[in-house]
Short mmCIF file of N, CA and C and ligand atoms in Angstrom, two decimals:
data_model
loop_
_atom_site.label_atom_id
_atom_site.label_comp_id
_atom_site.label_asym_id
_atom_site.label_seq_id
_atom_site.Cartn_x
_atom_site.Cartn_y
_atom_site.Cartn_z
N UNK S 1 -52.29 -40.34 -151.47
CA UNK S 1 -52.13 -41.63 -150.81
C UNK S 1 -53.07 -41.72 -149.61
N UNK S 2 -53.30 -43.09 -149.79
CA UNK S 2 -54.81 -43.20 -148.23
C UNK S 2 -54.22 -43.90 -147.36
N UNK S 3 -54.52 -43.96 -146.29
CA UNK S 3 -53.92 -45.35 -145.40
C UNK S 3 -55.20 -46.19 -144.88
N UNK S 4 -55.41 -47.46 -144.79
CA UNK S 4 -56.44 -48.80 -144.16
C UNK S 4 -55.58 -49.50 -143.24
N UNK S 5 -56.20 -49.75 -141.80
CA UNK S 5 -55.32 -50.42 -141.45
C UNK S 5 -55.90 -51.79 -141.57
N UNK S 6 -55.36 -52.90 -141.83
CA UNK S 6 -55.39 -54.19 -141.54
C UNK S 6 -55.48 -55.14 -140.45
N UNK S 7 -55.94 -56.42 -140.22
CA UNK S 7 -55.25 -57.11 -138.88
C UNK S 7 -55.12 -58.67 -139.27
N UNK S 8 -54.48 -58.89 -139.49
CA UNK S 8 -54.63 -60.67 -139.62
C UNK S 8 -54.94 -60.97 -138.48
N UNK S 9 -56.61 -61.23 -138.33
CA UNK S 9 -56.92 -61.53 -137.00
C UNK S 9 -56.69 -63.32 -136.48
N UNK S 10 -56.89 -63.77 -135.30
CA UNK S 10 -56.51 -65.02 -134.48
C UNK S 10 -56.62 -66.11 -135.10
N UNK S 11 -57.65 -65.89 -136.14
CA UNK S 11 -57.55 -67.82 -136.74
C UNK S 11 -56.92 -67.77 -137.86
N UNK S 12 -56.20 -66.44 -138.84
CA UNK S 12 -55.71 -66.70 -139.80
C UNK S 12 -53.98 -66.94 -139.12
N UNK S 13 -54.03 -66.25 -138.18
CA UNK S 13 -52.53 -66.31 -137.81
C UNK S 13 -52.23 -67.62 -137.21
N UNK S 14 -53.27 -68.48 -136.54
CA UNK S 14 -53.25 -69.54 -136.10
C UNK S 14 -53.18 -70.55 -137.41
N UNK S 15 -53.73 -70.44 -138.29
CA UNK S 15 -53.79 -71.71 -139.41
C UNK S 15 -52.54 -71.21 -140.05
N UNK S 16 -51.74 -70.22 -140.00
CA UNK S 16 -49.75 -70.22 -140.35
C UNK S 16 -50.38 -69.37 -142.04
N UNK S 17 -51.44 -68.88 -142.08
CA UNK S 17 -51.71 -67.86 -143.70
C UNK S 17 -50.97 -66.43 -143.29
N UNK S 18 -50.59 -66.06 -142.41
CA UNK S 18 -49.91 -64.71 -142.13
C UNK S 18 -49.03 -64.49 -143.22
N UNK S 19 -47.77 -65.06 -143.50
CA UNK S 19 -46.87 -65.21 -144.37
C UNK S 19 -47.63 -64.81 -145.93
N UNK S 20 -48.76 -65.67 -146.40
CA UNK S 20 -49.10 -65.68 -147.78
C UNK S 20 -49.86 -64.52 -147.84
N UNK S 21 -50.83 -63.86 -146.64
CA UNK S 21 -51.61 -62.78 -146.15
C UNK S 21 -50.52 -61.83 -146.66
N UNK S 22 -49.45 -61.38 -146.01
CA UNK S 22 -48.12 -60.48 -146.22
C UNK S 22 -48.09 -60.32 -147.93
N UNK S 23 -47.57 -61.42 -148.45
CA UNK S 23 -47.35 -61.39 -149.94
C UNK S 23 -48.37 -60.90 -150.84
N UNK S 24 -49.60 -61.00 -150.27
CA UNK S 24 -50.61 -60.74 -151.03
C UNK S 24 -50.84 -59.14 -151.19
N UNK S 25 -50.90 -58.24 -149.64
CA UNK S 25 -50.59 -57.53 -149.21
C UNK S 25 -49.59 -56.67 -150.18
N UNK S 26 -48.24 -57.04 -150.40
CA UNK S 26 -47.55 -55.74 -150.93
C UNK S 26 -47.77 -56.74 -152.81
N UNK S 27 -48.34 -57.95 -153.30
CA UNK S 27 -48.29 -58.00 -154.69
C UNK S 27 -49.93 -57.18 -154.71
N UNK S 28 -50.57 -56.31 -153.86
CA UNK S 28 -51.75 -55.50 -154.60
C UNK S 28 -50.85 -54.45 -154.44
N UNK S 29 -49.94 -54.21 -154.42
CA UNK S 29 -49.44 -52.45 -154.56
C UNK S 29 -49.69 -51.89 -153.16
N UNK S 30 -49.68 -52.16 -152.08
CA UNK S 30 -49.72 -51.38 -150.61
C UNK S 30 -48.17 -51.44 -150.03
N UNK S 31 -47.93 -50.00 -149.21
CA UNK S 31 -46.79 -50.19 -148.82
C UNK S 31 -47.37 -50.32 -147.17
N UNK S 32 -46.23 -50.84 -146.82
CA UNK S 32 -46.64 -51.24 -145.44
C UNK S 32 -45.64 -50.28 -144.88
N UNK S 33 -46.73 -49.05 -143.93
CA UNK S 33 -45.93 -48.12 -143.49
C UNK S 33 -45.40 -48.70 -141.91
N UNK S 34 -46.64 -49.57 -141.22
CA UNK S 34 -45.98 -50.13 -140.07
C UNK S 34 -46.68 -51.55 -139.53
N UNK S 35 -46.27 -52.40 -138.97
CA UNK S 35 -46.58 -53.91 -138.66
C UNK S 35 -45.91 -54.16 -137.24
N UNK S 36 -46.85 -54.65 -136.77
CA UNK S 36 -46.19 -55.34 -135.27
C UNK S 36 -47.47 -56.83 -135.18
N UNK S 37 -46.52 -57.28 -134.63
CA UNK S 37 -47.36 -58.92 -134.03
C UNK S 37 -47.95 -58.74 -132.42
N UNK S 38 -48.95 -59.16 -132.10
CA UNK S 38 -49.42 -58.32 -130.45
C UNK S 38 -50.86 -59.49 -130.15
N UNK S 39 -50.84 -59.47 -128.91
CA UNK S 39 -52.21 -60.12 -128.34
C UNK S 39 -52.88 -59.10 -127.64
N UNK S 40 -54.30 -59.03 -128.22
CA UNK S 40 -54.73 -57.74 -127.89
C UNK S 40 -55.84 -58.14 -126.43
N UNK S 41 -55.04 -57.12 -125.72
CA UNK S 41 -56.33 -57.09 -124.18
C UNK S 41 -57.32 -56.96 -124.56
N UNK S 42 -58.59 -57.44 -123.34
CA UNK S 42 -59.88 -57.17 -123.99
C UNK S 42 -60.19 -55.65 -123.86
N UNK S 43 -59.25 -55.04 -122.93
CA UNK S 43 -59.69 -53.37 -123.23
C UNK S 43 -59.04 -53.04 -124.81
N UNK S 44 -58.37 -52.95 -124.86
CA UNK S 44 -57.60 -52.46 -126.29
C UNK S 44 -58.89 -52.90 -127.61
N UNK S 45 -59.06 -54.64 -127.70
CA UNK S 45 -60.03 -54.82 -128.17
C UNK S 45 -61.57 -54.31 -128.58
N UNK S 46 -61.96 -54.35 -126.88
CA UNK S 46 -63.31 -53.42 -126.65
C UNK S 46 -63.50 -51.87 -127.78
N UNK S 47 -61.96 -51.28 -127.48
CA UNK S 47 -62.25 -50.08 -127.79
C UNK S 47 -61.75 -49.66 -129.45
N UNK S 48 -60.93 -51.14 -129.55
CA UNK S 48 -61.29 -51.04 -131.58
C UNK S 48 -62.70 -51.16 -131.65
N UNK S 49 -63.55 -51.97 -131.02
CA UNK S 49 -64.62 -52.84 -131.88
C UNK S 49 -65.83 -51.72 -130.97
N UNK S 50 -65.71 -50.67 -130.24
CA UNK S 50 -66.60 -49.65 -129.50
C UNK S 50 -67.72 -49.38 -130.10
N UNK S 51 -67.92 -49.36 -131.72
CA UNK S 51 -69.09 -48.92 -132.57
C UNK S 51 -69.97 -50.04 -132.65
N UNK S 52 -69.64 -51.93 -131.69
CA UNK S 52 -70.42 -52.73 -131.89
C UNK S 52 -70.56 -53.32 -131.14
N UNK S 53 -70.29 -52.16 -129.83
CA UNK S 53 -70.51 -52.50 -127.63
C UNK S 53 -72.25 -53.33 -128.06
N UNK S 54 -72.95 -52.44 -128.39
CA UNK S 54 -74.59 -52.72 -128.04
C UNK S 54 -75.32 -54.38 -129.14
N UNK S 55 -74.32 -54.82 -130.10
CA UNK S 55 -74.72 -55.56 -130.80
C UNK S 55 -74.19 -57.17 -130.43
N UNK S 56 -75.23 -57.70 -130.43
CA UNK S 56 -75.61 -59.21 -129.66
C UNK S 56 -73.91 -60.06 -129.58
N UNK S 57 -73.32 -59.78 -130.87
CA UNK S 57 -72.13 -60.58 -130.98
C UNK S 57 -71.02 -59.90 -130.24
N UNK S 58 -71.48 -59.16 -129.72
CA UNK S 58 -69.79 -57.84 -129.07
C UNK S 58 -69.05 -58.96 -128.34
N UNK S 59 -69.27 -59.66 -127.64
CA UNK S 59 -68.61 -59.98 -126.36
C UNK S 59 -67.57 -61.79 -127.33
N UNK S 60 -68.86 -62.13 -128.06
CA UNK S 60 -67.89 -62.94 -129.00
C UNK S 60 -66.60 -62.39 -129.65
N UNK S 61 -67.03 -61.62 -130.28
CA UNK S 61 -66.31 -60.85 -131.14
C UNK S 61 -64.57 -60.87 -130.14
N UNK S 62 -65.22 -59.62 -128.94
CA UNK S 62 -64.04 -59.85 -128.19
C UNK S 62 -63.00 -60.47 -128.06
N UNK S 63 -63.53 -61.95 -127.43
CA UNK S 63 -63.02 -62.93 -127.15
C UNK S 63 -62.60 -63.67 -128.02
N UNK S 64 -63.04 -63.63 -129.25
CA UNK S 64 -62.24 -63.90 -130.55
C UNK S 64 -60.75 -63.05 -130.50
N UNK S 65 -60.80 -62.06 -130.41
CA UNK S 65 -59.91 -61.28 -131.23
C UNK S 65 -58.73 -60.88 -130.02
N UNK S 66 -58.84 -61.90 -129.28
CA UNK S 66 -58.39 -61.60 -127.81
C UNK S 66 -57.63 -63.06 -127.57
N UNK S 67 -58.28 -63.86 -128.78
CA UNK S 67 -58.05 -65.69 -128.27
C UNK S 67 -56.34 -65.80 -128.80
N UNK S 68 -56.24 -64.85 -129.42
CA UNK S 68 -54.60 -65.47 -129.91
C UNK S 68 -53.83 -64.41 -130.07
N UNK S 69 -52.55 -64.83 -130.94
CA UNK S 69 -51.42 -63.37 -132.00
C UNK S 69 -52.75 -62.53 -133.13
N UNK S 70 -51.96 -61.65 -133.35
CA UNK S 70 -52.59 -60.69 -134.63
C UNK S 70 -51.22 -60.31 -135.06
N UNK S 71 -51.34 -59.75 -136.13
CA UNK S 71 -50.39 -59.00 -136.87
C UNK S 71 -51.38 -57.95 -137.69
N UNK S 72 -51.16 -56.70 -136.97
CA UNK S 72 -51.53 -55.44 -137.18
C UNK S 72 -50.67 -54.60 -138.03
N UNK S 73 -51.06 -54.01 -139.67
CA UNK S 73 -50.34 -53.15 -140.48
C UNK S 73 -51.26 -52.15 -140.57
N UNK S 74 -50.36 -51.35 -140.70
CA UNK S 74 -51.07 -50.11 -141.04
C UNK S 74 -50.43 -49.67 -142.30
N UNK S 75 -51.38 -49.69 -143.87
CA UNK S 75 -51.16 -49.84 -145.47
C UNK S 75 -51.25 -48.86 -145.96
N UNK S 76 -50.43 -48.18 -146.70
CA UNK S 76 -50.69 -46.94 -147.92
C UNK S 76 -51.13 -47.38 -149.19
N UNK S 77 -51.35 -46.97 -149.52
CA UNK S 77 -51.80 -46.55 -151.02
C UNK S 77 -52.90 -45.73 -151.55
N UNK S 78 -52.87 -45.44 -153.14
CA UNK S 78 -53.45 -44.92 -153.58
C UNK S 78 -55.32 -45.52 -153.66
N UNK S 79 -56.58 -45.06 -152.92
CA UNK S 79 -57.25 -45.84 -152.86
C UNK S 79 -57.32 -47.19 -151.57
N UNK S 80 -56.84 -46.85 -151.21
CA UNK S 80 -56.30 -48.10 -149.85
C UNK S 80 -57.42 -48.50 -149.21
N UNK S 81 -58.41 -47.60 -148.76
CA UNK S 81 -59.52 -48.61 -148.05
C UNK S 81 -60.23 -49.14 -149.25
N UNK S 82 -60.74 -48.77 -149.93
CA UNK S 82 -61.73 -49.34 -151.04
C UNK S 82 -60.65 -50.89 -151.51
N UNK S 83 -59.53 -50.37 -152.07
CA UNK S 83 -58.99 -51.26 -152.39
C UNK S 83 -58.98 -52.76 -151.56
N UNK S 84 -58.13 -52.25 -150.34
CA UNK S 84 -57.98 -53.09 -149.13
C UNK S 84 -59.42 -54.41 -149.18
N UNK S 85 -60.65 -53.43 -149.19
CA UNK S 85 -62.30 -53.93 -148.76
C UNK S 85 -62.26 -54.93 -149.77
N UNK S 86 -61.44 -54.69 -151.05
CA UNK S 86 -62.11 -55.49 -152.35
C UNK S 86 -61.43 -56.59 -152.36
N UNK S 87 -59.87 -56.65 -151.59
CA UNK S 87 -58.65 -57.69 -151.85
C UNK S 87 -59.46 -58.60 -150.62
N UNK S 88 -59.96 -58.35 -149.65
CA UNK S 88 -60.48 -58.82 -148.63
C UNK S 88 -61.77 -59.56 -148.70
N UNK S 89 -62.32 -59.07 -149.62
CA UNK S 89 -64.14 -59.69 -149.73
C UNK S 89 -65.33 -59.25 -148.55
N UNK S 90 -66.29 -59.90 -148.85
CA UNK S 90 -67.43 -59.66 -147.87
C UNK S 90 -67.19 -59.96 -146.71
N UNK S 91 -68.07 -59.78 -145.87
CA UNK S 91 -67.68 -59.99 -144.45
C UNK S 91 -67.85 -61.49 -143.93
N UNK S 92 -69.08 -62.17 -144.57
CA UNK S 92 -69.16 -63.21 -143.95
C UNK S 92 -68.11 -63.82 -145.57
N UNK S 93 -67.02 -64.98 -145.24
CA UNK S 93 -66.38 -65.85 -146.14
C UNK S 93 -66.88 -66.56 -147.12
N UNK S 94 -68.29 -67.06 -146.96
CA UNK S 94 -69.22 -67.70 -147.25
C UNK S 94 -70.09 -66.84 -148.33
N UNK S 95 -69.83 -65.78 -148.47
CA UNK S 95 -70.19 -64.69 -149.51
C UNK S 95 -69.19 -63.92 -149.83
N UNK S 96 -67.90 -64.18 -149.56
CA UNK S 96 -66.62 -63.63 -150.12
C UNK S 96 -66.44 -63.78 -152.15
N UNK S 97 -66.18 -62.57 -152.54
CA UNK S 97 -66.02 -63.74 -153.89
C UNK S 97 -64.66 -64.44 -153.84
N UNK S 98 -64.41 -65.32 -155.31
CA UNK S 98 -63.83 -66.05 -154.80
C UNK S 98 -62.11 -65.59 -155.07
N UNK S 99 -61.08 -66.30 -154.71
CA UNK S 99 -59.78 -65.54 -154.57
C UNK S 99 -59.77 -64.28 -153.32
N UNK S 100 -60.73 -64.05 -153.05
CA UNK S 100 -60.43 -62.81 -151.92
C UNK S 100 -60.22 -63.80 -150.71
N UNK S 101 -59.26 -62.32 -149.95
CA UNK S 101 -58.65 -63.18 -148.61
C UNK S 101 -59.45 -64.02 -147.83
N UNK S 102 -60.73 -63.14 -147.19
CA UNK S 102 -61.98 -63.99 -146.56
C UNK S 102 -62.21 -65.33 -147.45
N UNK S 103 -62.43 -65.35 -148.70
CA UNK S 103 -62.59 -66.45 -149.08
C UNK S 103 -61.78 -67.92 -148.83
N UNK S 104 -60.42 -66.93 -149.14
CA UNK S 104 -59.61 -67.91 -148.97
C UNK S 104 -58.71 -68.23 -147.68
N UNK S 105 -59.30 -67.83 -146.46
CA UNK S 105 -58.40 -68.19 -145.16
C UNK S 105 -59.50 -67.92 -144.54
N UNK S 106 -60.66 -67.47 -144.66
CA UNK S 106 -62.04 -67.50 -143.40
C UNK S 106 -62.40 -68.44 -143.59
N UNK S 107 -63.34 -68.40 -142.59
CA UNK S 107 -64.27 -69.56 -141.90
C UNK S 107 -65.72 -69.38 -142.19
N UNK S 108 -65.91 -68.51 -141.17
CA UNK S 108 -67.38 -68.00 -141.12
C UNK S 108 -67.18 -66.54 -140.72
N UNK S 109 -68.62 -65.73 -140.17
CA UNK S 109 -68.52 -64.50 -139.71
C UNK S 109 -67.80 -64.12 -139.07
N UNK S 110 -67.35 -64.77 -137.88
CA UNK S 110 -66.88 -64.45 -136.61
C UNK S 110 -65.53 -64.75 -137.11
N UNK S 111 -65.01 -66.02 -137.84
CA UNK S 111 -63.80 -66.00 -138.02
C UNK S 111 -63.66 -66.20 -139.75
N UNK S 112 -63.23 -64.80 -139.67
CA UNK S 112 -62.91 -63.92 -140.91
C UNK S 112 -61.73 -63.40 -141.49
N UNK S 113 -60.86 -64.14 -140.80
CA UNK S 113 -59.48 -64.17 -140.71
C UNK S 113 -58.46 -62.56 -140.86
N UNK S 114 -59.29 -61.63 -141.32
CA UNK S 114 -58.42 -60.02 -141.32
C UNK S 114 -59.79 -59.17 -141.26
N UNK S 115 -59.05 -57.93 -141.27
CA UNK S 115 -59.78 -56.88 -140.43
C UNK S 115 -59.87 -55.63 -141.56
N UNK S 116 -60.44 -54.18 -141.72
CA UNK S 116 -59.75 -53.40 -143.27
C UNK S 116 -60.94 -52.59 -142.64
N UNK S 117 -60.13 -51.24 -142.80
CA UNK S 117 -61.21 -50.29 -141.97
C UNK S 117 -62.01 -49.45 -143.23
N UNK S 118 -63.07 -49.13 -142.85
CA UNK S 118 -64.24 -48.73 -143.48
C UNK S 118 -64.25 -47.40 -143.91
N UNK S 119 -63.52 -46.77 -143.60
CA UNK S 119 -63.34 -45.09 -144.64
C UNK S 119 -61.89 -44.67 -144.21
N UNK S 120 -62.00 -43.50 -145.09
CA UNK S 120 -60.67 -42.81 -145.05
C UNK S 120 -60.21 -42.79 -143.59
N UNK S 121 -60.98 -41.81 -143.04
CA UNK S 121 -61.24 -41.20 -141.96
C UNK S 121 -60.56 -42.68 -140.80
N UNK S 122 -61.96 -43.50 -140.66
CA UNK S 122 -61.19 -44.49 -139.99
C UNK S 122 -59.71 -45.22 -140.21
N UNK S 123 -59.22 -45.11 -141.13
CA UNK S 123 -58.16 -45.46 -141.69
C UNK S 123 -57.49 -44.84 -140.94
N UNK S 124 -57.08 -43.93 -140.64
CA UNK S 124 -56.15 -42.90 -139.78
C UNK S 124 -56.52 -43.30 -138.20
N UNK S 125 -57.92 -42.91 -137.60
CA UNK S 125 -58.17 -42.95 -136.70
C UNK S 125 -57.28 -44.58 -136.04
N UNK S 126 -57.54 -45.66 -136.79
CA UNK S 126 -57.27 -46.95 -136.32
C UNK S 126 -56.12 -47.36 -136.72
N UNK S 127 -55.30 -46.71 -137.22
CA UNK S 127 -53.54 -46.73 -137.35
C UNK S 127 -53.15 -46.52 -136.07
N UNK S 128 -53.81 -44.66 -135.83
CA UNK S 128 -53.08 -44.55 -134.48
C UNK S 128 -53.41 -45.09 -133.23
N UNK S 129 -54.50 -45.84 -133.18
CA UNK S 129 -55.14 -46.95 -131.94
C UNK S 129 -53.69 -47.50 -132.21
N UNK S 130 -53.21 -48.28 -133.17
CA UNK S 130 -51.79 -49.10 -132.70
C UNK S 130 -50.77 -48.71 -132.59
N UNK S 131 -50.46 -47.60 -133.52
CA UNK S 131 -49.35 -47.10 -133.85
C UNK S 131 -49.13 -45.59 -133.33
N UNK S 132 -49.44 -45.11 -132.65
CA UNK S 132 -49.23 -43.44 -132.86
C UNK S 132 -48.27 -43.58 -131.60
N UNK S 133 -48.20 -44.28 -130.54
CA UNK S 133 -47.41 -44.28 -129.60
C UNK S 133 -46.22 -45.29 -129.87
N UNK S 134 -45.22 -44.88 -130.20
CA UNK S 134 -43.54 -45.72 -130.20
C UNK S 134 -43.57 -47.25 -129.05
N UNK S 135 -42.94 -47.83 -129.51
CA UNK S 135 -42.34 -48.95 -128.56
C UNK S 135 -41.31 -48.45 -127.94
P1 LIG F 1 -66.27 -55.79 -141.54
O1 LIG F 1 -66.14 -54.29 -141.68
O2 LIG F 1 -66.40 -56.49 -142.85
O3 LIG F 1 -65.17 -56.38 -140.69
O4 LIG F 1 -67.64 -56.09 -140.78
P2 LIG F 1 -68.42 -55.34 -139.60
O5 LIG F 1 -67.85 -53.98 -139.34
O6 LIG F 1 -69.87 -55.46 -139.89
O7 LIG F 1 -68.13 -56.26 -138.33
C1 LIG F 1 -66.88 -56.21 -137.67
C2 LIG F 1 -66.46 -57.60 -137.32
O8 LIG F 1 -67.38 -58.13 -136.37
C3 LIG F 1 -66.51 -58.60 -138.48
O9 LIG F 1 -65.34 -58.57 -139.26
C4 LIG F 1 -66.65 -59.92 -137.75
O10 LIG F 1 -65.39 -60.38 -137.29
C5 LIG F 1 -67.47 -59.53 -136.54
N1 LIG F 1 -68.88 -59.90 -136.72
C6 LIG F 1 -69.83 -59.28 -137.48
N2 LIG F 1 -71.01 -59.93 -137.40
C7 LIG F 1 -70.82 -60.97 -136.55
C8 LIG F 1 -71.66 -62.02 -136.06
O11 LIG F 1 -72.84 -62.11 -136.36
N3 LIG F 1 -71.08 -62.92 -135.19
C9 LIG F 1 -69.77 -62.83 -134.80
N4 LIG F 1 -69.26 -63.74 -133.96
N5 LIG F 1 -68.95 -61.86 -135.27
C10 LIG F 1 -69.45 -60.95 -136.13
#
């Protein structure tokens, strides 16, 4: 079993797709080991998005992901990031294929409506950014 974490980031949670996001979520076979709803500081932010400090869009990016709610899971399954990447689509929406989430609740680049981390490895690392410390 792998874990990816997810984020229904600010404009999908704002246009009310969270709910259908969820369903979609456990009808691909992921168990949802943990979920919380949160507005993320721009430090907390900064230091998810740290691998893209030096690139022109950082500070957008930020302030995107800073502008509203999220709902952050952290997903099991067998295959989970690959999977996760494929239920999700490309990055920009606009080259999503079609039925994938980006396709169907993004916008454009910047608002891409969820988040799906890029290897195993990160998969873990960015669970415990949310999760490794209790409420
Ligand atoms: P991902 O792994 O598919 O999320 O894509 P990346 O790791 O390349 O980028 C991380 C996130 O940065 C993307 O999901 C977008 O939200 C954001 N992003 C990437 N490129 C741009 C851009 O040109 N403009 C803005 N505003 N955001 C971007």
């Amino acid at each position: 079993m792998e874990i990816t974490l997810a984020i229904i980031k600010p404009d999908s949670y704002r246009n009310g797709d969270t709910g259908k996001i969820i369903d979609r979520i456990i009808s691909e076979g992921f168990n949802i080991k943990e979920m919380k709803q949160l507005r993320l500081s721009k430090e907390k932010a900064e230091g998810f998005y740290n691998v893209h400090r030096e690139r022109p869009f950082f500070s957008e990016l930020v302030d995107f992901m800073c502008s509203g709610n999220c709902v952050v899971l952290s997903l099991e399954r067998e295959n989970a990031v690959d999977k996760w990447r494929t239920v999700i689509g490309a990055t920009n929406p606009e080259e999503a294929e079609e039925g994938t989430i980006r396709a169907l609740y993004g916008t454009d680049t910047g608002n891409n409506a969820v988040h799906g981390s890029d290897s195993s490895e990160n998969g873990i690392i960015e669970s415990n950014y949310f999760f490794l410390k209790r409420d």
